XYZ file of C-alpha atoms in Angstrom:
647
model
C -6.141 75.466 -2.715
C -6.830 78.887 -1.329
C -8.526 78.896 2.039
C -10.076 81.836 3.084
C -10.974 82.909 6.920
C -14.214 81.858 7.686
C -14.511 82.964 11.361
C -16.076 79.498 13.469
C -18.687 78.990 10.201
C -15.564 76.695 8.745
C -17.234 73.354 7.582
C -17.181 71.693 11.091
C -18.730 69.013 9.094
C -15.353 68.344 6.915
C -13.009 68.840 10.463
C -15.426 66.361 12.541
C -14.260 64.113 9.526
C -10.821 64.648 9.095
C -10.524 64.486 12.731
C -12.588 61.181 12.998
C -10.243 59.497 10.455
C -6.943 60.465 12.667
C -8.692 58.949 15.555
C -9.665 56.091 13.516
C -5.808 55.721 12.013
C -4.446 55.660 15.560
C -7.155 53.544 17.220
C -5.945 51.062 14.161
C -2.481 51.342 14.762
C -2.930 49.924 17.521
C -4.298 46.872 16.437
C -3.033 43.569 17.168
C -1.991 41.273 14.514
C -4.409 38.312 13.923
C -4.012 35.270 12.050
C -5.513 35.347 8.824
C -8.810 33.450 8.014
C -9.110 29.375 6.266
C -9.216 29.466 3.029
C -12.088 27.791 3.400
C -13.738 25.964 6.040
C -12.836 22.251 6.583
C -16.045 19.943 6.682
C -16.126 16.900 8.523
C -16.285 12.941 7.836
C -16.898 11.962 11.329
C -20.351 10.138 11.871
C -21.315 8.898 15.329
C -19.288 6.410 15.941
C -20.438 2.840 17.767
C -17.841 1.622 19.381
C -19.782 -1.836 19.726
C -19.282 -4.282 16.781
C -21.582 -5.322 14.889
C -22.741 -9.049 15.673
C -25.810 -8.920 13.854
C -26.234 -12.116 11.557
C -27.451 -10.461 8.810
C -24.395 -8.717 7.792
C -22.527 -11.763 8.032
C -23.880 -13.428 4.911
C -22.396 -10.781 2.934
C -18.829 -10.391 4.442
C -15.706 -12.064 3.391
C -16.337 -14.827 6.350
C -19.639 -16.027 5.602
C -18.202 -19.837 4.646
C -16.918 -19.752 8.148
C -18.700 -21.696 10.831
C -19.501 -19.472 14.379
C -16.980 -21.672 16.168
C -14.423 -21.057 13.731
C -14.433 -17.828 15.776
C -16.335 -18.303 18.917
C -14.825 -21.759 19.975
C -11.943 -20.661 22.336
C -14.244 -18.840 24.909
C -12.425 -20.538 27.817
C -8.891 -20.205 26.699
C -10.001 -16.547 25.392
C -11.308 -16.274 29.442
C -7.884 -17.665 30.573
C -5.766 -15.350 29.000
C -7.731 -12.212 29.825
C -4.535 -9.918 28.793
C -5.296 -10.413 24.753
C -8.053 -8.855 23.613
C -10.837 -10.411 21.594
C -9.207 -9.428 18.118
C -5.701 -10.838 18.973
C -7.448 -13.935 19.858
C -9.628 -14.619 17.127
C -8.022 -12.839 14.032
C -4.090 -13.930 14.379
C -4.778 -17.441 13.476
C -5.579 -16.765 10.351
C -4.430 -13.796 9.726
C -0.677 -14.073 10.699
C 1.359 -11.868 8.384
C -1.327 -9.014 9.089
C -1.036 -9.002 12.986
C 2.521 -9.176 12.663
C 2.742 -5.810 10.673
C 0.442 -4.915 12.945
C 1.888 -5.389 15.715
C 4.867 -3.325 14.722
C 2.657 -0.351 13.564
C 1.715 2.614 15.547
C -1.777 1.406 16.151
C -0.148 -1.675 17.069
C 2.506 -0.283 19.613
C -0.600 1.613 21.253
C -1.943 -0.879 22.894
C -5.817 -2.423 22.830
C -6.722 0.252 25.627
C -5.171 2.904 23.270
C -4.656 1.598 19.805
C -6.776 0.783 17.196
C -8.102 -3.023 16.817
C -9.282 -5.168 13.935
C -12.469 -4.527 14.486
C -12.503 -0.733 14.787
C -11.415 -0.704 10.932
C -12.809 -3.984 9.857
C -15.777 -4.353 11.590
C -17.271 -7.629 13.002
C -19.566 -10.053 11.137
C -19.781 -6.662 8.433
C -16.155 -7.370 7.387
C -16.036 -7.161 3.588
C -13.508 -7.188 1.055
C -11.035 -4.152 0.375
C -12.367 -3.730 -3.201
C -15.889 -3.945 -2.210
C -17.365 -0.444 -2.260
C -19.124 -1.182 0.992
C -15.888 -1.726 3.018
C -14.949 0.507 6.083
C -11.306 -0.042 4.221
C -12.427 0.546 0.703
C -10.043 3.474 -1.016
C -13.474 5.199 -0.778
C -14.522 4.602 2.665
C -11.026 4.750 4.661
C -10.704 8.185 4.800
C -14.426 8.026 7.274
C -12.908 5.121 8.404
C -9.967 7.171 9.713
C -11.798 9.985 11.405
C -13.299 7.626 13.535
C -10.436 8.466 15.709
C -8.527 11.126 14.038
C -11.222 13.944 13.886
C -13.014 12.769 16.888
C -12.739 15.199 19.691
C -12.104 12.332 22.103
C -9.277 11.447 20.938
C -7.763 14.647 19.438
C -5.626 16.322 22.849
C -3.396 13.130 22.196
C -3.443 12.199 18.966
C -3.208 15.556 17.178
C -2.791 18.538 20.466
C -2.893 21.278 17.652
C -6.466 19.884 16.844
C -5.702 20.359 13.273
C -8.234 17.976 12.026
C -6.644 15.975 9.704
C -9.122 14.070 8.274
C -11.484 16.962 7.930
C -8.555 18.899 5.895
C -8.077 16.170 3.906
C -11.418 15.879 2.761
C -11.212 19.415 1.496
C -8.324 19.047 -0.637
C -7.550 18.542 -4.171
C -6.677 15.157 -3.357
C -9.869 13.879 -1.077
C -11.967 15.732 -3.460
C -10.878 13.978 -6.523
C -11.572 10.909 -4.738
C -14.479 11.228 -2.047
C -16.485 14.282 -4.618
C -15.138 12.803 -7.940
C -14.428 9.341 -7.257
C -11.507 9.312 -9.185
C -9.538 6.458 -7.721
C -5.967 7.358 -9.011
C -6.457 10.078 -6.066
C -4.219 9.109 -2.972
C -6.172 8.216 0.136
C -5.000 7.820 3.788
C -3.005 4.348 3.293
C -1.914 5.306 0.385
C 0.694 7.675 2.039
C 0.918 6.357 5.344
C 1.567 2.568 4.834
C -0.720 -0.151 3.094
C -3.187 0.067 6.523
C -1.794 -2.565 9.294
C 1.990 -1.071 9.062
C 0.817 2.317 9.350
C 3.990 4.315 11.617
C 4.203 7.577 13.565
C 5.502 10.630 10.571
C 8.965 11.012 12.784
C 9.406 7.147 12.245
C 12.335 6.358 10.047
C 10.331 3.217 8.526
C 7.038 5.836 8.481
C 5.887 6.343 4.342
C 5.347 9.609 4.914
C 8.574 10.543 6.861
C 10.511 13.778 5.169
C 13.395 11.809 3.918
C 10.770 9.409 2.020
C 7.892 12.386 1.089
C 9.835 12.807 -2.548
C 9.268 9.068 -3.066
C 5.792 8.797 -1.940
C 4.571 12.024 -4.080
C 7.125 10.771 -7.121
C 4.217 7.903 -7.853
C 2.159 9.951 -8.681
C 4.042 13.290 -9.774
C 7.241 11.903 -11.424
C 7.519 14.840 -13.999
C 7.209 17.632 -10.833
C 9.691 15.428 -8.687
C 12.345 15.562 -11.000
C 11.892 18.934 -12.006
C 12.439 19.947 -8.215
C 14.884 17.399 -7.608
C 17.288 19.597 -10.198
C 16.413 22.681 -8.137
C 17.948 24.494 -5.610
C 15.716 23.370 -2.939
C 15.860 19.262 -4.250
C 19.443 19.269 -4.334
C 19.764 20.521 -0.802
C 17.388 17.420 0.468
C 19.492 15.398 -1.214
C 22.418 16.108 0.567
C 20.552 15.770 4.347
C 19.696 19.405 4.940
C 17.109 19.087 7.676
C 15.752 22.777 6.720
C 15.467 22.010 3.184
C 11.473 21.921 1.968
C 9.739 18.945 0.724
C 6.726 18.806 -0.826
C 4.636 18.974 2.151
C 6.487 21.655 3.211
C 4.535 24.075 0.675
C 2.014 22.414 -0.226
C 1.376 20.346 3.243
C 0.545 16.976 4.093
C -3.689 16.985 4.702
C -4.423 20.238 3.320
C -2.915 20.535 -0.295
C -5.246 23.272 -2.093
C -7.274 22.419 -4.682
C -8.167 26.066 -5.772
C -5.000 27.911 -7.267
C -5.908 31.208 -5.852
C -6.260 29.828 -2.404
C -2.678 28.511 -2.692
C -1.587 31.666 -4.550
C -2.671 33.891 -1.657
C -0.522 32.036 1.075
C 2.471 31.272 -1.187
C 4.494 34.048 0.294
C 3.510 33.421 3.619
C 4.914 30.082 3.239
C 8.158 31.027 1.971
C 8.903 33.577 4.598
C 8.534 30.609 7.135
C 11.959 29.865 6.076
C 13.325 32.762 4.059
C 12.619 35.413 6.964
C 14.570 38.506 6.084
C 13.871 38.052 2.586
C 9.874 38.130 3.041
C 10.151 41.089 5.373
C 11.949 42.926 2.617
C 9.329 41.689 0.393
C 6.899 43.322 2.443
C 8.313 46.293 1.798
C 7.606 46.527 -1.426
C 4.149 46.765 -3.206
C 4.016 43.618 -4.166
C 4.269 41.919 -0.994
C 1.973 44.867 0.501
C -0.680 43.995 -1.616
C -0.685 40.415 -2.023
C -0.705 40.148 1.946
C -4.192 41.853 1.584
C -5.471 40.116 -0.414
C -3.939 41.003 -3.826
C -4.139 38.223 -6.689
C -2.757 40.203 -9.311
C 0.421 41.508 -7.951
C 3.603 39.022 -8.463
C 4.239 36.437 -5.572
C 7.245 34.651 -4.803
C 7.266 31.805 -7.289
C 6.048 34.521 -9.829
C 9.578 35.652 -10.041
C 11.553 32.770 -8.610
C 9.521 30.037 -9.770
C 7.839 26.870 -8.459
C 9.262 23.644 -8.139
C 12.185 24.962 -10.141
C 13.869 28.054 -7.892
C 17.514 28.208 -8.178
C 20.187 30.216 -7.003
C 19.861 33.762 -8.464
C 24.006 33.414 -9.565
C 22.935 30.424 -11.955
C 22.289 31.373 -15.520
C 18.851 29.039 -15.792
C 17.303 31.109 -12.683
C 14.691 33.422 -13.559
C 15.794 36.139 -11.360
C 19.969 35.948 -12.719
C 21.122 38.945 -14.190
C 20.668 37.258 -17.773
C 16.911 36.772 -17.473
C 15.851 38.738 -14.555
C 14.016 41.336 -17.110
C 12.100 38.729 -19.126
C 11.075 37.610 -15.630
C 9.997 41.247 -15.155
C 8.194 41.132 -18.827
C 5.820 38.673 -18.258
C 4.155 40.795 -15.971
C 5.386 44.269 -17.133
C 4.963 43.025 -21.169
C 6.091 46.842 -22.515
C 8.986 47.114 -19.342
C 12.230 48.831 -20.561
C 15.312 47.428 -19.726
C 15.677 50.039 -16.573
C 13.124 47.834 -15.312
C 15.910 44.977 -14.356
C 17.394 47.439 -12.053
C 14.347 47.217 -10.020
C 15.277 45.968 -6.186
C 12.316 43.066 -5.372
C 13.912 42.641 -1.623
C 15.054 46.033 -1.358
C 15.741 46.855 2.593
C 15.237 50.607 3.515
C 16.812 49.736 6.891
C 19.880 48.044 5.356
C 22.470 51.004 5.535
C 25.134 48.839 4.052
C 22.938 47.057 1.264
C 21.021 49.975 -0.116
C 22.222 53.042 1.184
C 20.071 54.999 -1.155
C 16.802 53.574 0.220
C 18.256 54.070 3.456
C 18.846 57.607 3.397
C 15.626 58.433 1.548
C 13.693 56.943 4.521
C 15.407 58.413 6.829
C 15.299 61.949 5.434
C 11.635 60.980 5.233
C 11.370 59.783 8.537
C 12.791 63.100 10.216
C 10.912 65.319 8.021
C 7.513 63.476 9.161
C 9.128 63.942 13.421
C 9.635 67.442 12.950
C 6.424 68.222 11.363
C 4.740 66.557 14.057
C 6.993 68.733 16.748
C 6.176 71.734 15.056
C 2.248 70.884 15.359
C 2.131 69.568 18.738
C 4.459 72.839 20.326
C 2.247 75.178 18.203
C -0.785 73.980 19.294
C -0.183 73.506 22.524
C 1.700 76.765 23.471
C -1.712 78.314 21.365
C -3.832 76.514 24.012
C -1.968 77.469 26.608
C -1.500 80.778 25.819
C -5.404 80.957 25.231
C -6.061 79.363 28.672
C -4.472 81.724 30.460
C -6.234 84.545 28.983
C -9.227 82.252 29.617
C -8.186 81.832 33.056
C -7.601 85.759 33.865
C -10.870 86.850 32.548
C -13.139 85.221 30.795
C -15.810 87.711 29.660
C -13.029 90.115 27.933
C -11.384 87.259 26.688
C -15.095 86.410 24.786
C -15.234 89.593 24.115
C -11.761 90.438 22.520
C -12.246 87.567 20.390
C -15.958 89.013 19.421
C -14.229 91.850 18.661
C -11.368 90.413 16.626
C -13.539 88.192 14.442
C -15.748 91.589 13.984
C -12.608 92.977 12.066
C -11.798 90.452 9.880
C -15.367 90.057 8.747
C -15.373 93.777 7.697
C -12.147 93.426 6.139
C -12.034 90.051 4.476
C -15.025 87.785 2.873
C -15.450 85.170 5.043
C -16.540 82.813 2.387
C -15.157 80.693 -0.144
C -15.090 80.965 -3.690
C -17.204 78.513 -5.670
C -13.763 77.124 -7.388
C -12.639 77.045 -3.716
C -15.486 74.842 -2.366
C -15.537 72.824 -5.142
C -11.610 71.805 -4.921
C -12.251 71.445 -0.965
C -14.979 68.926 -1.300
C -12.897 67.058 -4.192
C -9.377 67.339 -1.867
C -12.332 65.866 1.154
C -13.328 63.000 -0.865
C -10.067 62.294 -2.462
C -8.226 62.475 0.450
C -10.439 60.521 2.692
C -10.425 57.539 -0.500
C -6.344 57.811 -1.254
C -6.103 56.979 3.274
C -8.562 54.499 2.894
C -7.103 52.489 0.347
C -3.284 53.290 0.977
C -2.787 53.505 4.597
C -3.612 49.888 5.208
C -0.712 48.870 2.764
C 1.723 50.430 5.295
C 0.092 48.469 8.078
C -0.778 45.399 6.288
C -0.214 42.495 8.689
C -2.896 44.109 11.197
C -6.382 42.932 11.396
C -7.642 46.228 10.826
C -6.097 46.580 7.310
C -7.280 42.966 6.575
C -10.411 43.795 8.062
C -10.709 47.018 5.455
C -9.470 45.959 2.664
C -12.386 43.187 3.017
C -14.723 45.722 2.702
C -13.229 47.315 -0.190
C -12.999 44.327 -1.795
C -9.855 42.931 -1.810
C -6.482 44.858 -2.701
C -7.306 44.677 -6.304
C -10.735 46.630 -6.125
C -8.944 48.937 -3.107
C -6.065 49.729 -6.064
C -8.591 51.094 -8.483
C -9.946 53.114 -6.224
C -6.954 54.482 -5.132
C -6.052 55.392 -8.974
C -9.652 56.759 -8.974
C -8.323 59.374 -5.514
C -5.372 59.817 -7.255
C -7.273 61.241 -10.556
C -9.381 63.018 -8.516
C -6.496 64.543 -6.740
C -4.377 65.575 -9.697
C -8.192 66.806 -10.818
C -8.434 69.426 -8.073
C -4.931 70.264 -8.328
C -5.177 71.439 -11.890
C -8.600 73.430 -11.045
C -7.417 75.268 -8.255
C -4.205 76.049 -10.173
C -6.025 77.139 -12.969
C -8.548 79.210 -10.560
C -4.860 80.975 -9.576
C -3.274 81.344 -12.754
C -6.654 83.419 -14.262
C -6.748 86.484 -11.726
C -3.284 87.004 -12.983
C -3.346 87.054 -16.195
C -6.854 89.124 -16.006
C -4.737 91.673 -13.601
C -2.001 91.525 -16.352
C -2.201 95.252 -16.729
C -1.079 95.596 -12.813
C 2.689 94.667 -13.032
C 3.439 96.467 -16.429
C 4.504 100.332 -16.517
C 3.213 103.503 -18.266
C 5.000 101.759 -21.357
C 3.439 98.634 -21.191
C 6.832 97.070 -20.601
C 6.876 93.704 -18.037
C 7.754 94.776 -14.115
C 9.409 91.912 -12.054
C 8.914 93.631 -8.832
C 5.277 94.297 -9.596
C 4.501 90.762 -10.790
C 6.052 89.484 -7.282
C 4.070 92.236 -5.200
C 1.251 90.971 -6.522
C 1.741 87.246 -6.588
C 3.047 87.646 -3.022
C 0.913 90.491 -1.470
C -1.915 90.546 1.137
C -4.002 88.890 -0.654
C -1.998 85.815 -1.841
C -1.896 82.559 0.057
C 1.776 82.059 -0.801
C 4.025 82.969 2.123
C 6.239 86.607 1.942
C 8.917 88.324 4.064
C 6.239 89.915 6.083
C 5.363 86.518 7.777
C 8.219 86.379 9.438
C 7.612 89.293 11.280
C 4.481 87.912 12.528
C 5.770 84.607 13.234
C 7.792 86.803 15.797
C 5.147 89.083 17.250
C 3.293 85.807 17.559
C 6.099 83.762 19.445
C 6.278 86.951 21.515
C 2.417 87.198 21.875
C 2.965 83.530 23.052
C 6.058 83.984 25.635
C 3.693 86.949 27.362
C 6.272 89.481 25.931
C 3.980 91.579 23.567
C 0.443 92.577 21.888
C -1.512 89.783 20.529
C -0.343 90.440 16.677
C -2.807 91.101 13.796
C -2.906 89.021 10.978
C -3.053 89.704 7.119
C -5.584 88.016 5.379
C -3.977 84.481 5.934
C -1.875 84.206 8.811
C 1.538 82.168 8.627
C 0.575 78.979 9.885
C -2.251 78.735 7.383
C 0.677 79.779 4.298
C 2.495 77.251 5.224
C 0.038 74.545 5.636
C -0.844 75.691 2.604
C 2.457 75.390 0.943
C 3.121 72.173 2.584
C -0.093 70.660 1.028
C 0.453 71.719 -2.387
C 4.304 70.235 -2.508
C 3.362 67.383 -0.337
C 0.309 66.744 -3.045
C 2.968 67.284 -6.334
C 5.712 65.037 -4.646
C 2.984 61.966 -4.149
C 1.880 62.763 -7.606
C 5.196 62.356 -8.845
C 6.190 59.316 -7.134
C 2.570 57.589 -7.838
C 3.263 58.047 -11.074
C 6.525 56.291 -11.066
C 4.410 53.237 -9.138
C 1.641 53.790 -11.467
C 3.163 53.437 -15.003
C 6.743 51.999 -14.568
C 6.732 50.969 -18.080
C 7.004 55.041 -18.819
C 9.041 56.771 -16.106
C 11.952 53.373 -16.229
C 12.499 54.844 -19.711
C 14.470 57.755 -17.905
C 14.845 56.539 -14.622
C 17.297 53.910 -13.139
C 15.081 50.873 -11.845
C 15.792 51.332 -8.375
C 14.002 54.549 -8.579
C 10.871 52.719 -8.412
C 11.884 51.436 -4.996
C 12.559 55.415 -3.540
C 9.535 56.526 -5.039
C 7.334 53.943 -3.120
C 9.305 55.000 0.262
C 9.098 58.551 -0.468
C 5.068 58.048 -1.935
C 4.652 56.253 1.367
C 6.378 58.648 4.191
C 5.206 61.564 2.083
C 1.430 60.182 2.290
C 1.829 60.565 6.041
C 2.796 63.893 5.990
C 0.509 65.317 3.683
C -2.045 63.513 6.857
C -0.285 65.466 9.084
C -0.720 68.494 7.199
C -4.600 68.164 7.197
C -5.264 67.202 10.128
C -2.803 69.750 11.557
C -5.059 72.298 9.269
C -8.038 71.103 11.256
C -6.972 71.038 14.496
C -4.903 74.020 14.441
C -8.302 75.626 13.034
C -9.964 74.809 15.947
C -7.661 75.577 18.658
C -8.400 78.964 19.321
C -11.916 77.886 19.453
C -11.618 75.966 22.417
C -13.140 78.404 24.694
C -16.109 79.666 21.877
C -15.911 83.486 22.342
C -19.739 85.024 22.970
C -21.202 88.260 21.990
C -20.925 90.884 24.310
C -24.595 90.802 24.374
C -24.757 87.426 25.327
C -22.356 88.115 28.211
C -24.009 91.163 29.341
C -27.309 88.952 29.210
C -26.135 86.574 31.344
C -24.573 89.012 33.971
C -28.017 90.555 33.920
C -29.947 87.039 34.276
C -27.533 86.369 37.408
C -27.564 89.732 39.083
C -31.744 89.603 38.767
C -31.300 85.633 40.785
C -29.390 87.255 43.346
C -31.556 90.049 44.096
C -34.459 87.531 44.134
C -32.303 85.186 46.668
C -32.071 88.375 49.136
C -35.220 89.204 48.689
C -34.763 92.819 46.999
């Protein structure tokens, strides 16, 4: 886009916001990585609990001892009195209830200790003790789960039982299977005994005998899952339980033991999260790529891991029945990408830009990128700063001329150039504003996506899949000012036409280039390297302060920089964009260096602008007055001296 001189009347409006969004990128940058939020927020099934039993009469018509005569229990008081050690449950519940307390004994709750440990009563209650199947039981499949967080969820207990305070119970109760049963009352849905022992052999998880130990977790979840079991007892993961791994996943390892999911997308969004756990240097690889960009924001509708390697059924990628071997790695691709040519099996899913040895072409590409971003950078900061400097000095020697040399210089180009834009020209600026500030907005965060401030944004767009569509709708825009201001470029010349022909009407090279590259143009000529010198000199203290054509190098180039930097992310986001079209020419890996190159190339065109900006307002730093106004205030202070000395 051409940009014209405009003197200190230069949209301070659109460089206070170009400027506000650098801060803004490198206050975020500097963001510390949070954990993301719940999927949703646990509720709880803990009551207040009395820790007294109840000894009320009234329940004990209806419990499962009501035939039973008070000294059946109550008899023993002096025996209980002499052998203070046993609690009250031991002493009145063992008699009858022998093969109980002896599983009891051996359990966890058991082991604990009365002082520590659960007793009868705690689970059974006293004279309220009812039947398991009666839906009124504290130990009704209904009922246990409350029965349970007595203890479990209850923040007394919770530093010793559970010191990550995870809440068991509580996540339980918000899963697929404690809705099912405590929401649904479906009673095929597992409860707490059902996995951790039949209620009075209940033992600690790292116990061998323990139900829901890891060796025994395929077991447990086989009663009720038999057709998923055996699917992932085939797979690559089942096999390696078999044989003792102690790394190899269960299902508790994916799904987990309290808090299985009951909404897909909830479990969809932290699939790939829970696969890096173990696969590490494959899920930072991942997050190299779009797809694990994305779907760490948020992103439902880009591929996860079990997309591609499946669920319960991942196997090595060198066996023919995986879905990422080489014989069905593109139907894997397909039923995503239904119309993706077979380049698209080339594509590189964990591709490593920093693995020299593994994909040296990624490599390379992000170096190259890398260095070309550095040196941009270097070229800004020494530019602007030995501009500043040089400025401050002048500044520094004498501030009125220097306001007034400037006063005088701005003078000159007013009379010689049009310090305003074009309509064409405003127009493209306030589409490159808005399309620039939306294409930051909704890409930058995918570059820095496990910090809280891309989580945090991407919330606000609404999610990666609204922040993609707006990023196409940037992108439009972008390609939409492109073509204008091209167009805007293209007309003067072929209105001029009559310029760079001879007397004969034949076509002149030489003219057509004086023209294209003359005063006037914003494309950059031999004649800017001359001023480049007289400038570095100008700089250095060894010359004149140089005068400028109608755009001065710096602005050329940023110029030039912008409208390569602009076609190479339009070429690249194209290759992102529709893959289906530009695989039919281009090797599949080629998607993979057009997202690095889209990426680092994004960052430079930042650069670029905000270099524009700031470079703009550099000289600016000390505003240059009117001569008027300095003479005015010369006058204003030689008339409060004279006062002062009483002249």
């Amino acid at each position: 886009m051409t940009r014209r001189r405009c003197h200190g009347r230069c949209q301070p409006t659109a460089s206070a916001l170009v400027v506000a969004l650098g801060l803004a990128f490198a206050l975020g940058c500097a963001a510390e990585t949070r954990a993301p939020a719940p999927a949703s927020e646990q509720r709880s099934l803990l009551v207040e609990v009395n820790w007294e039993p109840n000894v009320e009469l009234e329940p004990l018509r209806d419990s499962v001892h009501a035939k039973l005569d008070c000294p059946d229990c109550h008899a023993r008081i002096e025996e209980r009195r002499l052998d203070a050690k046993k609690p009250l449950a031991e002493n009145l519940c063992q008699g009858c209830h022998q093969k109980a307390d002896a599983a009891f004994a051996l359990s966890v709750h058991g082991a604990a200790g009365s002082e520590k440990g659960a007793r009868c009563q705690d689970c059974h209650g006293a004279h309220d003790v009812r039947a398991v199947k009666d839906r009124q039981s504290s130990v009704n499949k209904k009922n246990v789960a409350k029965t349970c967080a007595k203890c479990h969820d209850n923040p007394l207990f919770s530093a010793e039982l559970d010191p990550e305070n995870k809440q068991v119970v509580g996540q339980y109760a918000e899963s697929i299977h404690g809705k099912k049963l405590l929401d649904k009352g479906m009673l095929k849905s597992p409860s707490c005994t059902d996995c951790h022992g039949g209620g009075h052999d209940v033992q600690e998880v790292k116990d061998a005998k323990s139900a829901a130990q890891k060796s025994a977790v395929m077991a447990m979840c086989d009663s009720c899952h038999s057709g998923i079991t055996k699917t992932f007892s085939a797979s690559a993961h089942g096999k390696a339980l078999a044989k003792g791994d102690e790394n190899a996943p269960t299902c508790a390892s994916c799904h987990s033991a309290h808090a299985v999911s009951e909404k897909a997308l909830a479990f969809r969004l932290g699939s790939d999260r829970q696969c890096g756990s173990c696969h590490e240097e494959r899920f930072g690889a991942h997050l190299e790529t779009y797809h694990g960009r994305a779907h760490a924001l948020g992103g439902a509708k880009v591929a996860t891991c079990f997309d591609c390697h499946g669920s319960h059924d991942v196997l090595p990628s060198k066996d023919p029945a995986s879905l990422v071997s080489a014989e069905r790695k593109l139907d894997t691709c397909r039923s995503c990408h239904a119309d993706a040519p077979a380049n698209l099996a080339g594509y590189l899913p964990h591709g490593d830009p920093q693995d020299r040895a593994g994909f040296p072409l990624l490599y390379w590409a992000n170096q190259s990128m890398t260095w070309l971003i550095r040196a941009a950078l270097a070229l800004l900061v020494l530019h602007s700063l030995g501009w500043m400097l040089r400025n401050l000095l002048d500044f520094a020697r004498d501030p009125d001329e220097y306001r007034e040399a400037r006063w005088r210089r701005m003078r000159e180009a007013r009379r010689d150039y049009a310090p305003a834009f074009r309509g064409v020209d405003r127009l493209c600026y306030a589409l490159l504003l808005v399309s620039f500030v939306l294409l930051v907005v909704t890409g930058l965060p995918l570059g820095f996506n496990q910090t809280a401030w891309a989580k945090e944004l991407f919330g606000l767009l609404g999610g990666a899949d609204s922040a993609r569509s707006l990023h196409r709708l940037g992108a439009v825009s972008t390609v939409a000012y492109a073509a204008l201001h091209l167009g805007s470029l293209i007309a003067p010349l072929w209105q001029r036409r009559g310029q760079y022909r001879d007397e004969a009407g034949r076509f002149r090279l030489g003219r057509f280039f004086a023209l294209v590259f003359g005063p006037e143009s914003p494309l950059p000529n031999p004649r800017d390297l001359r001023s480049f010198w007289a400038h570095a000199k100008w700089l250095f203290g060894r010359g004149p302060e140089p005068k400028f054509e109608r755009y001065r190098y710096w602005e050329k180039l940023d110029y030039l920089a912008l409208f390569l930097g602009i076609s190479v992310i339009a070429a690249s986001g194209f290759v992102m964009w529709a893959p289906e079209l530009a695989l039919l020419v281009l090797p599949g890996s080629w998607v993979n260096l057009a997202q690095i190159i889209h990426n680092e190339q994004a960052l430079l065109v930042l650069v670029t602008i905000l270099s524009a900006h700031v470079c703009h307002l550099v000289p600016r730093v000390f505003a240059p007055q009117s001569p008027s106004g300095s003479r005015a205030r010369r006058a204003v202070s030689l008339a409060r001296s004279a006062l002062a000395s009483g002249r």
